Amino acid sequence: QEEIDMSTYPVESIRNFSIIAHVDHGKSTLADRLLEITGTISKTDRNKQVLDKLQVERERGITVKAQSASLFYNHEGINYLLNLIDTPGHVDFSYEVSRSLSACQGVILVVDANEGIQAQTVANFYLAFEAQLSIIPVINKIDLKNADPERVEKQIEKLFDIPTDECIRISAKQGTNVEKVLQKVIEKIPPPQCNTADPLKALVFDSTFDHYRGVVANIALFGGEIAKGHKIVSAHTKKRYEVNEVGILTPNEQPTHKLYAGQVGYLIAGMKEVTEAQIGDTLFLYKQPVEPLPGFKSAKPMVFAGMYPIDQTEYNNLKSALERLTLNDSSVTVHRDSSLALGAGWRLGFLGLLHMEVFNQRLEQEYNMSVILTAPTVPYKAVLSSAKLIKEYGKDQITIINPAQFPDKLSVSEYLEPTVLGTVVTPHEYIGKIITLCQDRRAVQKDLLYIDENRVMLKYLFPLNEIVVDFYDALKSLSSGYASFDYEDAGYQSADLIKMDILLNGNPVEELATVIHKDKAYAAGKLLCERLKETIPRQLFEIAIQAAIGKKIIARETLKPYRKNVVAKCYGGDITRRMKLLRRQAEGKRLMRKIGNVEVPRDAFIRVLKRETDK
Amino acid sequence: APCPQWPYCRKRCSYCNFNTYVVPAVDEAAVRACLVREAQTLLRLSQVHSVTSVFFGGGTPSLASPGTVAAVLEAVAGAAHLPAGAEVTLEANPSSTSASVLDGFRAAGVNRLSIGVQVRGAPPAAASAAPRDPIVTVLPSQSLDDAELRMLGREHTAAEARKAVEAARGLFPGRTSIDLLFGLPGQSRDAWAQRLEATLRLCDDHISLYQLTLERGTALAAQVRAGALPAPPQDLLADMYHTARSALGAAGFRHYEVSSFARKGALSTHNLSYWRAEQYIGVGPGAHGRFVLRAEGGCSREARVQTPEPVAWMREVQSRGHGTRSRAVLSPLEQLEELLTLGLRTDEGITHERWGHFSPQLSLQAVFEGPGEARALQQEGWLVLDSGGLRCTWAGLAVLDSLLPALLWQLQRV
């Protein structure tokens, strides 16, 4: 394959852009069409979600991992290089969206002509707006029977202050007006402001790990040029590397001789670990340091959960699977942890619940690992008042990601919980129910705005733990699927938090301890006790299942003992089958978790917790 | 103890999932010839010298003719020593037990009758020949209430059952066992108390007390699952069992095994041989056996199962003398596991002598006395380990199935 001479694409003929959209509004389909029109991929019926390479992405119809593609397009006699930087399409991944946007000068904002503006449309718009990017509004799916592009144009005008005549009506599926989008990209989005004559300044905006070649860093050049053999330095680590390969993504890696200012591509330079290619890092030439680009905030995990192998003998296999998977998903944080019930494992931090599910699914699909995940918890904080604890931690404010480490009220002056600003967009007939739902979740209304005559946008400040598990499902079910939801980090607020213990005959079950708001403890404790009663097998003695706050019992269920448990008939017939059952039960003793003298099957806790997610 | 199986019934009862066959006409001569031949073959393979008991189970062995029973007993006596007075039990169904029929069986050599509703989980009816004497158990006296009987799909009436028991007691005084069933769907505490009383007025010296088990695949289980009949609550079942234990105890019965009660020493020799993990030889379609194949130079106990389907079984017996479908040598651990599981069902438990027979090296104390599950269960009052051996307490017997996994787990770790 002939190498493309990248020097024929000066800064003026380069456009760097992303497509942003609410889930299912057609972002990936539009990307497929753009790749086809520009001849980047051949036109076939099989081009579906070309940029979504992961099995989980294709199954769920979402983008998890951003991909990039360089498109070549001739417009009015000029050859343009258009770099499409794909973005993940879910709220959990807004961190990835913002880092993709940092390499762009403009975005295509796709809105479904039928569904109109949704919560994520709003969130994505503001991400682009705040980054001062040019925004090209596109109304997609105009081929649909219920399409109402006029209404959507009015929504866009009202909410985003973009004149209705700037919207392009397209059908990505049928290819209608897609060419026009490309032309608008060239006309409206400015070329990057930079110069090849300047010293090298490259932004790392993503990275992946390749087992044979090590780290592949996606870079955007804000100045200078880069080629094989160049000696470069990471502004973040100060480490020196020699460039082995540079190239562009079409969307597969295609090596080129050089990359020049304004261009987007990849680089391989003997980095062994993804941590060496820190997202947001700036690379410069050895002995020619530059002012680093403003880095990103590193990904902030919002949801934590314990992860354990189903069998401890699987520990090492799981460990290596985790290591490899986190190489490609640096937004997951990993801390070693252990639980009496579940053995050695980890406490993982995720960007959100979907992120957690996706990660788990990738472990199963790509690494064939089945794991135990504990109940998700959010990162609470405690302002310490005890001098002893302050000394112990070396600071007066700590973050609690494991309820087992929740400090007692006596040594704390204030507890803090993370909050998010949630956006709900809904047809107006569901407002009543949604407001009730939000109030049940301790949310405070911040805004209520009709975006047209029958659609409403609500903004609420939520405690994060109230939405983390099942809020989205509840919202979807009470609005027949019509309401959409998105949220952004909104800092911490003071909260009346307590630690709730679950006791079996007076002995605490460490892995069921939860941090919870005081007002919610009673109902949650009752529910947990009821579920445990259904899950723990009867034993030879009575078992008291209690929820407690400190010494105070707030809920109780009683599991009665067996008074009779013996097979009636046992003669010379087939006792082989019976022995098999008894041996299995005997073997099962090995897998029992003993809490005091109560035997609990190891999966019982998980079943109790899991059902919480399912409710 | 040979356990000959007669696998045929007139009608399948709604709760029964045994290996039984309802066929219009049984070629009794052919079945008889095969039972005889198989009994001879297996006894020869076992090289058993003397038989303690013979048990004719089923199916409904009382549907067979006394001539068949006589022929099998003759074969047993021909192949091994069958002492006079060895227990020979026949299982019987009230509707097939007229006094004259029973008299015929007695003449054929039967000396004990087990009248049952829900016929045991015993080997299907062939002769179960324990190396001493054959037994034939015949007496179903289960329910004495017509409505209950109809629910159970029994073809006899309460009056017939009473008549059958009376006839049996006349012919086999002190040697008649009846089955007593509780936990019928919808059965109340009061109904059960009345049933107990009625049974005590009628019974002889042996009672088998069964909780109705809803076996998968039976008509009764399907009705309960479909909600047509109520499933009795656990606590009620426990009450019924404990009520029966007390009432039978007060009436002079010894509760000598989980489900077995006897007075005046009328224990079932044959059944005890199962619980003591002695040798038994299963004869007939679907019969199970546990014995050592001395004739083949074997020294280990084997688990053997005969071919269940009668026509295939007969073909096999005719061609090679027996219809053994599967045989597996039991490991020393497996033998001890069976001994524990079965032995703890009895009031005598597992004696040191019996344990030593299977485990000459490692005593009961060595396995169960140290810190561990068994000691905890003793401290909690479920088990006793003393000079008499290892056994359940009165309370422990009722929850044996909760004790066994812990004991097996401890045994496996030795």
PDB file of C-alpha atoms in Angstrom, chain A residues 25-125:
ATOM      1  CA  HIS A  25     -30.176   9.064  17.425  1.00  0.00           C
ATOM      2  CA  GLY A  26     -27.968   7.758  14.636  1.00  0.00           C
ATOM      3  CA  LYS A  27     -24.426   8.801  15.411  1.00  0.00           C
ATOM      4  CA  SER A  28     -22.819   5.546  14.317  1.00  0.00           C
ATOM      5  CA  THR A  29     -24.953   5.315  11.169  1.00  0.00           C
ATOM      6  CA  LEU A  30     -23.924   8.810  10.163  1.00  0.00           C
ATOM      7  CA  ALA A  31     -20.285   7.905  10.779  1.00  0.00           C
ATOM      8  CA  ASP A  32     -20.681   4.824   8.560  1.00  0.00           C
ATOM      9  CA  ARG A  33     -22.072   7.012   5.733  1.00  0.00           C
ATOM     10  CA  LEU A  34     -19.286   9.582   6.084  1.00  0.00           C
ATOM     11  CA  LEU A  35     -16.702   6.815   5.835  1.00  0.00           C
ATOM     12  CA  GLU A  36     -18.418   5.486   2.710  1.00  0.00           C
ATOM     13  CA  ILE A  37     -18.842   8.838   0.928  1.00  0.00           C
ATOM     14  CA  THR A  38     -15.201   9.700   1.413  1.00  0.00           C
ATOM     15  CA  GLY A  39     -14.146   6.291   0.146  1.00  0.00           C
ATOM     16  CA  THR A  40     -12.552   5.441   3.470  1.00  0.00           C
ATOM     17  CA  ILE A  41     -14.472   2.177   3.472  1.00  0.00           C
ATOM     18  CA  SER A  42     -16.188   0.536   0.528  1.00  0.00           C
ATOM     19  CA  LYS A  43     -19.927   0.890   0.320  1.00  0.00           C
ATOM     20  CA  THR A  44     -21.700  -2.320   1.307  1.00  0.00           C
ATOM     21  CA  ASP A  45     -24.792  -3.249   3.268  1.00  0.00           C
ATOM     22  CA  ARG A  46     -22.595  -4.599   5.994  1.00  0.00           C
ATOM     23  CA  ASN A  47     -21.310  -1.263   7.227  1.00  0.00           C
ATOM     24  CA  LYS A  48     -23.023  -1.058  10.552  1.00  0.00           C
ATOM     25  CA  GLN A  49     -21.301   0.638  13.463  1.00  0.00           C
ATOM     26  CA  VAL A  50     -17.952   0.356  11.696  1.00  0.00           C
ATOM     27  CA  LEU A  51     -16.221   2.324  14.407  1.00  0.00           C
ATOM     28  CA  ASP A  52     -17.709   0.238  17.190  1.00  0.00           C
ATOM     29  CA  LYS A  53     -15.272  -2.630  17.321  1.00  0.00           C
ATOM     30  CA  LEU A  54     -16.148  -4.237  20.627  1.00  0.00           C
ATOM     31  CA  GLN A  55     -18.701  -7.010  20.836  1.00  0.00           C
ATOM     32  CA  VAL A  56     -20.354  -5.258  23.739  1.00  0.00           C
ATOM     33  CA  GLU A  57     -20.750  -2.095  21.658  1.00  0.00           C
ATOM     34  CA  ARG A  58     -22.446  -3.919  18.844  1.00  0.00           C
ATOM     35  CA  GLU A  59     -24.711  -5.887  21.164  1.00  0.00           C
ATOM     36  CA  ARG A  60     -25.819  -2.887  23.134  1.00  0.00           C
ATOM     37  CA  GLY A  61     -25.798  -0.502  20.202  1.00  0.00           C
ATOM     38  CA  ILE A  62     -23.598   1.927  22.079  1.00  0.00           C
ATOM     39  CA  THR A  63     -20.121   3.283  21.699  1.00  0.00           C
ATOM     40  CA  VAL A  64     -17.890   2.646  24.680  1.00  0.00           C
ATOM     41  CA  LYS A  65     -14.463   3.309  23.337  1.00  0.00           C
ATOM     42  CA  ALA A  66     -13.839   6.282  21.106  1.00  0.00           C
ATOM     43  CA  GLN A  67     -12.359   5.527  17.697  1.00  0.00           C
ATOM     44  CA  SER A  68     -10.962   7.884  15.129  1.00  0.00           C
ATOM     45  CA  ALA A  69     -10.901   7.921  11.372  1.00  0.00           C
ATOM     46  CA  SER A  70      -9.196  10.196   8.872  1.00  0.00           C
ATOM     47  CA  LEU A  71     -11.342  10.954   5.819  1.00  0.00           C
ATOM     48  CA  PHE A  72     -10.129  12.429   2.542  1.00  0.00           C
ATOM     49  CA  TYR A  73     -12.579  14.588   0.677  1.00  0.00           C
ATOM     50  CA  ASN A  74     -12.354  16.884  -2.316  1.00  0.00           C
ATOM     51  CA  HIS A  75     -14.463  20.000  -2.049  1.00  0.00           C
ATOM     52  CA  GLU A  76     -14.415  22.714  -4.700  1.00  0.00           C
ATOM     53  CA  GLY A  77     -11.102  21.472  -6.024  1.00  0.00           C
ATOM     54  CA  ILE A  78      -9.327  21.317  -2.706  1.00  0.00           C
ATOM     55  CA  ASN A  79      -8.327  18.067  -1.002  1.00  0.00           C
ATOM     56  CA  TYR A  80      -9.376  18.116   2.611  1.00  0.00           C
ATOM     57  CA  LEU A  81      -8.311  15.920   5.492  1.00  0.00           C
ATOM     58  CA  LEU A  82     -11.270  15.439   7.810  1.00  0.00           C
ATOM     59  CA  ASN A  83     -10.525  13.770  11.120  1.00  0.00           C
ATOM     60  CA  LEU A  84     -13.610  12.203  12.637  1.00  0.00           C
ATOM     61  CA  ILE A  85     -13.104  11.569  16.313  1.00  0.00           C
ATOM     62  CA  ASP A  86     -15.886   9.289  17.469  1.00  0.00           C
ATOM     63  CA  THR A  87     -17.243   9.740  20.971  1.00  0.00           C
ATOM     64  CA  PRO A  88     -18.906   7.362  23.375  1.00  0.00           C
ATOM     65  CA  GLY A  89     -22.668   7.758  23.486  1.00  0.00           C
ATOM     66  CA  HIS A  90     -23.586   7.385  27.107  1.00  0.00           C
ATOM     67  CA  VAL A  91     -23.613   9.603  30.129  1.00  0.00           C
ATOM     68  CA  ASP A  92     -21.199   7.328  31.953  1.00  0.00           C
ATOM     69  CA  PHE A  93     -18.634   8.116  29.331  1.00  0.00           C
ATOM     70  CA  SER A  94     -18.963  11.883  29.198  1.00  0.00           C
ATOM     71  CA  TYR A  95     -15.412  12.006  30.453  1.00  0.00           C
ATOM     72  CA  GLU A  96     -14.372  10.299  27.249  1.00  0.00           C
ATOM     73  CA  VAL A  97     -16.529  12.684  25.248  1.00  0.00           C
ATOM     74  CA  SER A  98     -14.786  15.698  26.677  1.00  0.00           C
ATOM     75  CA  ARG A  99     -11.349  14.301  25.986  1.00  0.00           C
ATOM     76  CA  SER A 100     -12.330  13.520  22.397  1.00  0.00           C
ATOM     77  CA  LEU A 101     -13.643  17.043  22.012  1.00  0.00           C
ATOM     78  CA  SER A 102     -10.337  18.520  23.132  1.00  0.00           C
ATOM     79  CA  ALA A 103      -8.825  17.378  19.843  1.00  0.00           C
ATOM     80  CA  CYS A 104     -11.649  18.967  17.819  1.00  0.00           C
ATOM     81  CA  GLN A 105     -12.647  22.384  16.567  1.00  0.00           C
ATOM     82  CA  GLY A 106     -16.247  21.475  15.880  1.00  0.00           C
ATOM     83  CA  VAL A 107     -19.018  18.938  16.335  1.00  0.00           C
ATOM     84  CA  ILE A 108     -21.973  17.540  14.467  1.00  0.00           C
ATOM     85  CA  LEU A 109     -24.873  17.489  16.912  1.00  0.00           C
ATOM     86  CA  VAL A 110     -27.288  14.776  15.787  1.00  0.00           C
ATOM     87  CA  VAL A 111     -30.918  14.877  16.935  1.00  0.00           C
ATOM     88  CA  ASP A 112     -33.595  12.329  16.090  1.00  0.00           C
ATOM     89  CA  ALA A 113     -36.384  13.944  14.024  1.00  0.00           C
ATOM     90  CA  ASN A 114     -38.958  11.913  15.879  1.00  0.00           C
ATOM     91  CA  GLU A 115     -37.695  11.898  19.454  1.00  0.00           C
ATOM     92  CA  GLY A 116     -36.350  15.436  19.436  1.00  0.00           C
ATOM     93  CA  ILE A 117     -33.959  16.777  22.011  1.00  0.00           C
ATOM     94  CA  GLN A 118     -33.178  14.313  24.791  1.00  0.00           C
ATOM     95  CA  ALA A 119     -31.273  14.625  28.030  1.00  0.00           C
ATOM     96  CA  GLN A 120     -27.998  13.557  26.517  1.00  0.00           C
ATOM     97  CA  THR A 121     -28.422  15.949  23.622  1.00  0.00           C
ATOM     98  CA  VAL A 122     -28.478  18.735  26.176  1.00  0.00           C
ATOM     99  CA  ALA A 123     -25.450  17.430  28.063  1.00  0.00           C
ATOM    100  CA  ASN A 124     -23.423  16.932  24.913  1.00  0.00           C
ATOM    101  CA  PHE A 125     -24.362  20.316  23.552  1.00  0.00           C
TER     102      PHE A 125
END
